[in-house]
Coordinates of C-alpha atoms in Angstrom, one line a residue:
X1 CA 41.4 -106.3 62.2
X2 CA 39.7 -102.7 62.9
X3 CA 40.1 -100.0 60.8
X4 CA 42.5 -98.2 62.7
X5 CA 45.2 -101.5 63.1
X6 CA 45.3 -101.5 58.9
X7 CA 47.7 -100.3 56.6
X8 CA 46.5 -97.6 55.1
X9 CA 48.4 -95.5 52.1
X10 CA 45.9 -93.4 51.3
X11 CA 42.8 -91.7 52.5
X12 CA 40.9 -89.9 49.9
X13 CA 38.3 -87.5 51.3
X14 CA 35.4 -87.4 48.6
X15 CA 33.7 -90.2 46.8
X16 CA 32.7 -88.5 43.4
X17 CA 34.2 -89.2 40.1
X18 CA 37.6 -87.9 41.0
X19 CA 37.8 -89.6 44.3
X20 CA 36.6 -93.0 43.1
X21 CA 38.8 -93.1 39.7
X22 CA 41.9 -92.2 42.1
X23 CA 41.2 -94.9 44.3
X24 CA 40.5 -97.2 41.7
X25 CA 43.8 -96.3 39.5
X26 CA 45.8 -96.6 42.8
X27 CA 44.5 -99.9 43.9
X28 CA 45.5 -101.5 40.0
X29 CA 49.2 -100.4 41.8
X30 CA 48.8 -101.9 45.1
X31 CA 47.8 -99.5 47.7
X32 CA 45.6 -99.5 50.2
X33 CA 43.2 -96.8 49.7
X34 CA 40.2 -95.6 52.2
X35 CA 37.8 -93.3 50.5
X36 CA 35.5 -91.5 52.9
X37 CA 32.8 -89.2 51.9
X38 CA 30.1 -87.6 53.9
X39 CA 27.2 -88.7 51.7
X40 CA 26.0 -92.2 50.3
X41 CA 25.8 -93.6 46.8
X42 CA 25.2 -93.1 44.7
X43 CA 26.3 -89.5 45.1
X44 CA 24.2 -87.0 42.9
X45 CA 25.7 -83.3 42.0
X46 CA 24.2 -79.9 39.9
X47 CA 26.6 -80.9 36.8
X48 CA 26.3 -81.0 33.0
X49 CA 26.6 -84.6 32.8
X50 CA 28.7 -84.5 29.1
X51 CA 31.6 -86.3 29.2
X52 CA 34.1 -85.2 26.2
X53 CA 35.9 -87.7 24.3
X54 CA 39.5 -87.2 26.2
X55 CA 37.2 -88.1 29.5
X56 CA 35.7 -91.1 28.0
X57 CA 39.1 -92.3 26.8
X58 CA 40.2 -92.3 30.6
X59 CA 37.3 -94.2 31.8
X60 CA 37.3 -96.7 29.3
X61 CA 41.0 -97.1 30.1
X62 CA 39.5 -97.9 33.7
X63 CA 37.4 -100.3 32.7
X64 CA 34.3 -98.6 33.7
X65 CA 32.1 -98.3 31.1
X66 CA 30.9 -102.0 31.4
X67 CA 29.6 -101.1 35.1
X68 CA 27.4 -98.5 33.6
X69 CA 23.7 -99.4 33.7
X70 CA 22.4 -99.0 30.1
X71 CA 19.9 -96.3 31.0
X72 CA 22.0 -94.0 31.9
X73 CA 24.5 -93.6 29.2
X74 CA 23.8 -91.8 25.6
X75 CA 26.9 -91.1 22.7
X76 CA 27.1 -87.7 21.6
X77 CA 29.0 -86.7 18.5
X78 CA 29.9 -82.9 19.1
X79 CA 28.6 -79.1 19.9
X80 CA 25.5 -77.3 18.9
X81 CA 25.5 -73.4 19.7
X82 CA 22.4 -71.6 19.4
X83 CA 22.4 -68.2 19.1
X84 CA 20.1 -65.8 20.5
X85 CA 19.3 -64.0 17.4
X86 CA 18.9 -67.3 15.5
X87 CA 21.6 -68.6 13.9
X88 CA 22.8 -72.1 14.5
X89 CA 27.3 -73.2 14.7
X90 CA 27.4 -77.3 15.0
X91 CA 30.6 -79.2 14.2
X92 CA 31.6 -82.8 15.6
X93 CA 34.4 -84.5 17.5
X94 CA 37.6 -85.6 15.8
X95 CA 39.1 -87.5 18.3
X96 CA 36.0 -89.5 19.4
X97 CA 32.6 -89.6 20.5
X98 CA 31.6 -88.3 24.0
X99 CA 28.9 -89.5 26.3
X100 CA 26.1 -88.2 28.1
X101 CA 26.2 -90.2 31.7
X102 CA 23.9 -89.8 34.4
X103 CA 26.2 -88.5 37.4
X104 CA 23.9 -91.6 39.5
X105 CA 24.8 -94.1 37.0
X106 CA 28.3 -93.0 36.9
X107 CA 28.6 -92.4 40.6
X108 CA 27.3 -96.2 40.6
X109 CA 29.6 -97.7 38.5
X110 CA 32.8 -96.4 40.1
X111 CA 31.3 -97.4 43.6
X112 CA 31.1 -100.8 42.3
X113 CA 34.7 -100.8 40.3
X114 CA 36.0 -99.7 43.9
X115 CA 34.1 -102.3 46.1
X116 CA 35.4 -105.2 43.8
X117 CA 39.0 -104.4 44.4
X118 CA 40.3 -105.7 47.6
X119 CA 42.7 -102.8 48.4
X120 CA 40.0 -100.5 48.9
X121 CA 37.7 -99.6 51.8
X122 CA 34.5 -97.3 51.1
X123 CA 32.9 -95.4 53.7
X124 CA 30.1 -93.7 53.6
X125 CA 28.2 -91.2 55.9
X126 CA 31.5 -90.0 57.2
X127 CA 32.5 -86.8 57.8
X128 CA 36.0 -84.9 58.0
X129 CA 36.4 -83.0 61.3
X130 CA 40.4 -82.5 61.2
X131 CA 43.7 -83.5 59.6
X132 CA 47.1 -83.0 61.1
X133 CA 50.3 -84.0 58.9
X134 CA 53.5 -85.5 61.1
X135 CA 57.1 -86.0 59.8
X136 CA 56.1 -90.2 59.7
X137 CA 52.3 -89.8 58.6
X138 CA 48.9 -87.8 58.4
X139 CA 46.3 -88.0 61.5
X140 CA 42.7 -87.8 60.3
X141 CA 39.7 -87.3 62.7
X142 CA 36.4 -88.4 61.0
X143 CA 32.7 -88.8 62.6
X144 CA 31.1 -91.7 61.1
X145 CA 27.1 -93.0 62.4
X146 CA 29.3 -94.4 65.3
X147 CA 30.7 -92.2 66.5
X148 CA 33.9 -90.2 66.2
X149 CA 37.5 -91.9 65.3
X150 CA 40.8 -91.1 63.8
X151 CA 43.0 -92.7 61.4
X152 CA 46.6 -92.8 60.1
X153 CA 47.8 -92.8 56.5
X154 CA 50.9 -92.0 54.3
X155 CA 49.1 -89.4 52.3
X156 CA 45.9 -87.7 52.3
X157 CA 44.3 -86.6 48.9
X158 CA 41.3 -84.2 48.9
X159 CA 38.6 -84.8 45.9
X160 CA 35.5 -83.3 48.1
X161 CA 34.3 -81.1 45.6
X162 CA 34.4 -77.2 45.2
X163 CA 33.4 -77.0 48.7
X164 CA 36.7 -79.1 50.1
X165 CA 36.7 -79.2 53.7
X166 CA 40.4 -80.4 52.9
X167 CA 41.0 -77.9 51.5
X168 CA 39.8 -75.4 54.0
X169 CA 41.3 -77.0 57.2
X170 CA 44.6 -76.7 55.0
X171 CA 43.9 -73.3 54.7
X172 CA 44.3 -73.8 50.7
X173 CA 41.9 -71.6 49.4
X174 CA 43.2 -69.2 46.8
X175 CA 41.8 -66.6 44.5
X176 CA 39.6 -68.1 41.7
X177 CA 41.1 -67.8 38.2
X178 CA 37.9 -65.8 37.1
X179 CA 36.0 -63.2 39.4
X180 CA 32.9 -64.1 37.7
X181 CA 30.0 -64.5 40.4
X182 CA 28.2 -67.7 38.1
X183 CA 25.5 -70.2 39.2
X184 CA 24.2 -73.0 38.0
X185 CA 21.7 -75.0 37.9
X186 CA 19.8 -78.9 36.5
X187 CA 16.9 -81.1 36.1
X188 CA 16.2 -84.1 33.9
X189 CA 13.2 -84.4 31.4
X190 CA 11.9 -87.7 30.5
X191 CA 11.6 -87.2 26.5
X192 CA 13.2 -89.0 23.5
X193 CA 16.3 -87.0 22.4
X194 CA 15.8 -84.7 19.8
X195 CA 19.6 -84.1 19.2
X196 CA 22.8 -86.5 19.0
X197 CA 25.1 -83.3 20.3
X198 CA 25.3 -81.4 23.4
X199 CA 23.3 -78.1 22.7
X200 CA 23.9 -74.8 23.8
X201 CA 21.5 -71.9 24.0
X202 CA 23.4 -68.6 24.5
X203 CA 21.7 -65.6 26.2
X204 CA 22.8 -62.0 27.8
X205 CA 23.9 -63.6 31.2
X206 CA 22.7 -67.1 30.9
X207 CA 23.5 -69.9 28.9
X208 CA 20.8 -73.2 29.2
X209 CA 22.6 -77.0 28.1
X210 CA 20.8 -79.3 27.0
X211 CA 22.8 -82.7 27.2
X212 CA 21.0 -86.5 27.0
X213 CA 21.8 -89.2 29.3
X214 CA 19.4 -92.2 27.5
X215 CA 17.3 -92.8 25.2
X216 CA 14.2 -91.3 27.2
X217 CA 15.6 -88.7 29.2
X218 CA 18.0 -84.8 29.0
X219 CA 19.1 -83.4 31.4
X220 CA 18.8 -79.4 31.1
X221 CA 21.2 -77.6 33.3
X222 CA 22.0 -73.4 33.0
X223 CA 24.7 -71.5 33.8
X224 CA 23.7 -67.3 34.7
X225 CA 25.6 -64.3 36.3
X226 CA 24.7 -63.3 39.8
X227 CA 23.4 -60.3 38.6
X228 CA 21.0 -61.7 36.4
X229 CA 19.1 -64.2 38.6
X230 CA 19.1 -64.8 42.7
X231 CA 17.9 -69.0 43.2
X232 CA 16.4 -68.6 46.2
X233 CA 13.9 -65.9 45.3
X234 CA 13.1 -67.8 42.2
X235 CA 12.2 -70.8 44.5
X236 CA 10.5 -74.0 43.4
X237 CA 10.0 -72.1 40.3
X238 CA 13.7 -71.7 39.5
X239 CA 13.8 -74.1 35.7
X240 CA 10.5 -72.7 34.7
X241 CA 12.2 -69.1 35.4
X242 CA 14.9 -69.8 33.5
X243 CA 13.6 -71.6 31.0
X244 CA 11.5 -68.6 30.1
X245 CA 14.9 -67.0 28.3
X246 CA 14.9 -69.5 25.9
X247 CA 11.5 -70.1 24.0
X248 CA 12.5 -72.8 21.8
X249 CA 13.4 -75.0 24.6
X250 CA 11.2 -74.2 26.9
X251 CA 8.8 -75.7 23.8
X252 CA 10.8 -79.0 23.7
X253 CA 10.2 -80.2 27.5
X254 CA 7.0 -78.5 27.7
X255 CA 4.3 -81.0 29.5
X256 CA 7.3 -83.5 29.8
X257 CA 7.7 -85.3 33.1
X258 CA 10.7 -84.1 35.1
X259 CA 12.6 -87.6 36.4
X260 CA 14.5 -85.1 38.8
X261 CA 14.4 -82.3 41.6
X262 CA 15.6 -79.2 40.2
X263 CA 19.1 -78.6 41.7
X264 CA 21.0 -75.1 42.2
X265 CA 25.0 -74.5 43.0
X266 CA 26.9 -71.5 43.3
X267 CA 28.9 -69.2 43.5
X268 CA 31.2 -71.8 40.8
X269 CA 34.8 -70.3 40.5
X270 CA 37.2 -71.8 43.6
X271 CA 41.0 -72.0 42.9
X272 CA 43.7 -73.6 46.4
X273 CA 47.1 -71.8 46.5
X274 CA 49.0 -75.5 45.6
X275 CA 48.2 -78.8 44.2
X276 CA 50.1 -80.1 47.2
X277 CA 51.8 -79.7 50.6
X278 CA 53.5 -81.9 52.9
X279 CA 51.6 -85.4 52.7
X280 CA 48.4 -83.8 51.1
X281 CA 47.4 -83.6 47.3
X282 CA 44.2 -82.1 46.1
X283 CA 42.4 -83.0 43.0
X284 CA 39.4 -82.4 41.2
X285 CA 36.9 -79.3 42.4
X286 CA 39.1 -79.5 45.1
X287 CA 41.9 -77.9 43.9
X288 CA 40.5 -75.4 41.3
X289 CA 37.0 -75.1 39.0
X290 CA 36.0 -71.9 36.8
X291 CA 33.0 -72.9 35.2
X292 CA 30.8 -75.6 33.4
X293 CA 30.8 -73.3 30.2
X294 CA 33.0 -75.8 27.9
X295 CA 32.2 -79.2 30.3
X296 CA 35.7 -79.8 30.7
X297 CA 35.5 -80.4 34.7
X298 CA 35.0 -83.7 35.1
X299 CA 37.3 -85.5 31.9
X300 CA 40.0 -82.8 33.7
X301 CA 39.5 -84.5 37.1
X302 CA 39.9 -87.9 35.6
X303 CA 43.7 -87.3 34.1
X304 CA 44.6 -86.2 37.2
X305 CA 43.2 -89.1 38.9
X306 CA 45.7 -91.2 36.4
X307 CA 48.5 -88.6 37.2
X308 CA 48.6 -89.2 40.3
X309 CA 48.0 -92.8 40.5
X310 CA 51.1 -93.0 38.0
X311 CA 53.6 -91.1 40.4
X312 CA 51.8 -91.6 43.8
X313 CA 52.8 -94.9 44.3
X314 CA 56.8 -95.2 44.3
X315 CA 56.4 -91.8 46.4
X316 CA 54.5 -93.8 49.1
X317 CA 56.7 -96.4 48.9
X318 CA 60.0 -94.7 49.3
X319 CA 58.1 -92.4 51.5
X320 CA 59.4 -89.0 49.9
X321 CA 56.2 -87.2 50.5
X322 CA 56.8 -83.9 51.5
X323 CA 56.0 -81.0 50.4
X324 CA 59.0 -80.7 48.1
X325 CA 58.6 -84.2 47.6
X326 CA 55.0 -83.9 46.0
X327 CA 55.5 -80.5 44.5
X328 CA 56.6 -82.0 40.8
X329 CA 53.1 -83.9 41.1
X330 CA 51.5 -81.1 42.0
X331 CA 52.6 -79.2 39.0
X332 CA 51.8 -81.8 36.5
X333 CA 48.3 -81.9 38.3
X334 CA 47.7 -78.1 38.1
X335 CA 49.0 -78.0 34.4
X336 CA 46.3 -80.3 33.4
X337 CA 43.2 -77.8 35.3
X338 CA 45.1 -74.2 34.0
X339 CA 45.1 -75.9 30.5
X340 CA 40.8 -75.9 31.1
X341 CA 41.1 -72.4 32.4
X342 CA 42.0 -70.3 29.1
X343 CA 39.4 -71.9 27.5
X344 CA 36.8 -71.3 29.9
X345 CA 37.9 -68.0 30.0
X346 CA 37.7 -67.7 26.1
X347 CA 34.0 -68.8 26.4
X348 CA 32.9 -66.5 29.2
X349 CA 34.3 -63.4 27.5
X350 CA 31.7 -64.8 24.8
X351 CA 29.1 -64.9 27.3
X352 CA 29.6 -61.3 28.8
X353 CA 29.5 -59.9 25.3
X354 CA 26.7 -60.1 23.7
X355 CA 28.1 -58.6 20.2
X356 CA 31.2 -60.4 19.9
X357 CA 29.1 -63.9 20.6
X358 CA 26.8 -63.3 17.6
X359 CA 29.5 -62.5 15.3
X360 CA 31.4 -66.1 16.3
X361 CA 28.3 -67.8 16.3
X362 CA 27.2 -66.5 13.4
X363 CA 30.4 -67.1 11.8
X364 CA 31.2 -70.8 12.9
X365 CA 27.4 -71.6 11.2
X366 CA 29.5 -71.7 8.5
X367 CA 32.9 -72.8 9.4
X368 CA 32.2 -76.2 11.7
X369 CA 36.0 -77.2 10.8
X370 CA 37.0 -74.2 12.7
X371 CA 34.4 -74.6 15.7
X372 CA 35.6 -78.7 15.6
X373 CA 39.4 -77.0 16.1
X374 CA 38.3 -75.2 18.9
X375 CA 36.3 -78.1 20.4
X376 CA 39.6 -80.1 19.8
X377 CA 42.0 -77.6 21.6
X378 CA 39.5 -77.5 24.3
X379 CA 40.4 -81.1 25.3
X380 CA 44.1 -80.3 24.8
X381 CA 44.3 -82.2 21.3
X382 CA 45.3 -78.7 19.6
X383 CA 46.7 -75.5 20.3
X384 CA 44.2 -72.9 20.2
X385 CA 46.2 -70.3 18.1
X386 CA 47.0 -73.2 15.1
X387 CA 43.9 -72.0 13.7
X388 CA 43.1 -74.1 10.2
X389 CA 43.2 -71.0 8.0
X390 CA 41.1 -72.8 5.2
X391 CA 38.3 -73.0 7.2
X392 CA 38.9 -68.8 8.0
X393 CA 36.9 -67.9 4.5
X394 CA 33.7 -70.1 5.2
X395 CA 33.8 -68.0 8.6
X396 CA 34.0 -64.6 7.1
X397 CA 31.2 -65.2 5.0
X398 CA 29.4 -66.5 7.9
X399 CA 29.5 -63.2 9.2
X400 CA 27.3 -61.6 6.4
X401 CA 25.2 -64.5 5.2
X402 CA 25.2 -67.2 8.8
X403 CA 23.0 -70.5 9.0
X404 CA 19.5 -70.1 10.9
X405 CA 17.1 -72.2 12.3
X406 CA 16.0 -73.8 9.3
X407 CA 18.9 -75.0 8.7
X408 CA 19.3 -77.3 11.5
X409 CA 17.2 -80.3 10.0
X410 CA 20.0 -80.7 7.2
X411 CA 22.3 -80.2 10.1
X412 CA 21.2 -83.1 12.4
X413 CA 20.6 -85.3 9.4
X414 CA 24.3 -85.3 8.7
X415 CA 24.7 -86.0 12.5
X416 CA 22.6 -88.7 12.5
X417 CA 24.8 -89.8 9.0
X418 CA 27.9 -89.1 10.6
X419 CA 26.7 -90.9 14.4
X420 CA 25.7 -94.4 12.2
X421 CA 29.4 -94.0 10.5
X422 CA 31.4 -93.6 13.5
X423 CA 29.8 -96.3 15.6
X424 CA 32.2 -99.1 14.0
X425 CA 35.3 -96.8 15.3
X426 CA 32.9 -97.0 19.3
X427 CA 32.9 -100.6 19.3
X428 CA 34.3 -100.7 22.2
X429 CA 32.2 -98.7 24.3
X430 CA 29.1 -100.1 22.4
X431 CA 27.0 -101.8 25.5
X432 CA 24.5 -103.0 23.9

């Protein structure tokens, strides 16, 4: 049977994360999914590579963890800010662990969840050239190494990224939430982790993460204002560039062997009109991203993957798919991304002002219950304004007396204490 004479419900343009969990979530339901993406896997992207605990709990519901090669997968317990001027705010989880994951590995694993279901079809080196949507169905034109071809399909979800060509043919694209002009940028060091959190170095204009992915390897990714840095003049030298702003780092992966190219993406902040229109959903990137600052992106994409593959399928089948139809998904889809946004936005007000971030980092060195409520409500577990006032006291005196520097090997020795603790409650994401 050729392509073109199968049923197919669904065509998802873009094979990362989002696109693959979709496809996989809606094949568990019975439709026929085609997932095309322009590139191969595994599919490698400039990202932070931390996935927080509400993302984790979504992949483990997909049963993906098991199809993650060992090497590229590390548990993290929580946030470390660094300050500038010194002083040190670290708190941990309380909903879970999160994971470091190698976007390769992860890209992997998905691609092989997806090739082991027989109700999906993977194509690679593909690329979208049009879509037209009819009262009965959606027309696609792709261009794949043979050549150029169209297909039908019910629905036609767009997960290509930031950059969604879905999303432009559509004529989509919105105002981003933020007008921040932000870059970013990765590479990955082959050393032995020195941390068992994510760790943040703040800076006027630039913020470096430091985030491992194994037991021999970080990846350090940076996040910077237009103003403050152009990629392309900085060239091959780009991470050394940046790394300059941050000595203490810069120290760590010193002489190490980089197990990556260096990697640069901007401008970040892209936002589509609607979640939906007749016969067309978009998801991920795709339909909105702000900023890596709180490393919400990619757990965000993965809830609406399960979204959609919760409602998507009686819609198919009782073929109510306009854009009426779809626009109740499309809500719930864009609730889940705006709930990322005010958070994001918290932290970049933090990152523009230099004053106000050294006060709140200098005053969560002393209050971790209070940064650990704000980590919380960053995965939608809390709501940001139920602050825990007992923790508001260890804060204020944060303010005039905060943790430094050398205070950060009693700090990670209770990580390390708290890490061997929780691993009975990770049992089930233990792969070893």
């Amino acid at each position: 049977m050729s392509l073109t004479q199968r049923k197919v419900d669904v065509v998802i343009v873009g094979g990362g994360p989002a696109g693959l969990a979709c496809a996989i979530a809606l094949a568990k339901r019975r439709l026929f999914v085609t997932v095309v993406d322009k590139k191969q896997w595994p599919i490698d992207k400039v990202c932070g590579e931390g996935l927080m605990p509400c993302g984790v709990e979504t992949l483990d519901r997909m049963g993906i963890f098991e199809q993650i090669d060992h090497d590229s997968l590390r548990a993290f317990y929580g946030i470390r800010w660094i300050c500038d001027q010194g002083a040190i705010a670290q708190a941990n989880f309380d909903s879970g662990v999160g994971y470091g994951i190698r976007r390769t590995g992860l890209s992997d694993a998905l691609y092989k969840a997806a090739q082991d279901s027989p109700y999906v079809t993977l194509m690679e080196s593909t690329q979208l050239l049009a879509i037209e949507s009819f009262e009965s169905h959606v027309d696609i034109k792709l261009r794949g190494i043979d050549g150029q071809f169209g297909m039908k399909a019910a629905v036609v979800i767009g997960a290509d990224g930031r950059n969604s060509k879905v999303r432009k043919l559509l004529k989509l694209d919105g105002s981003p939430a933020v007008r921040d002009k932000r870059w970013g940028a990765r590479q990955h060091f082959q050393v032995t982790p020195w941390t068992n959190h994510v760790e943040v170095y703040w800076s006027n204009g630039i913020e470096a993460y430091v985030t491992p992915s194994s037991e021999s390897r970080v990846e350090v990714a940076f996040l910077w204002d237009k103003s403050r840095f152009k990629p392309a003049r900085a060239g091959r030298n780009l991470m050394s560039v940046l790394l300059k702003n941050f000595p203490q780092l810069e120290r760590r992966v010193s002489g190490c062997k980089t197990v990556s190219n260096q990697q640069a993406t901007g401008p970040l902040a892209v936002q589509a009109k609607v979640a939906t229109q007749d016969r067309t959903i978009l998801l991920g990137d795709a339909l909105g991203y702000v900023d890596g600052i709180t490393g919400e992106g990619l757990s965000v994409a993965l809830q609406q993957a399960e979204v959609v593959a919760h409602e998507l399928p009686i819609l198919v089948r009782t073929n109510r798919l306009g854009a009426d139809d779809l626009s109740g998904l499309g809500r719930r889809i864009f609730r889940i991304y705006w709930k990322s946004v005010r958070m994001v936005k918290l932290a970049l007000v933090l990152a523009r002002v230099p004053l106000l971030r050294r006060l709140a980092i200098r005053g969560l060195s002393r209050s971790p219950g209070l940064l650990t409520h704000f980590l919380e409500a960053n995965m939608g577990k809390r709501a940001v304004w139920k602050l825990p006032l007992q923790h508001v006291p260890a804060f204020l005196a944060g303010l005039v007396m905060p943790l430094r520097s050398q205070g950060q090997n009693r700090l990670e020795n209770t990580a390390r204490a708290l890490g061997h603790e929780q691993s009975g409650a990770t049992r089930t994401l233990d792969l070893s």
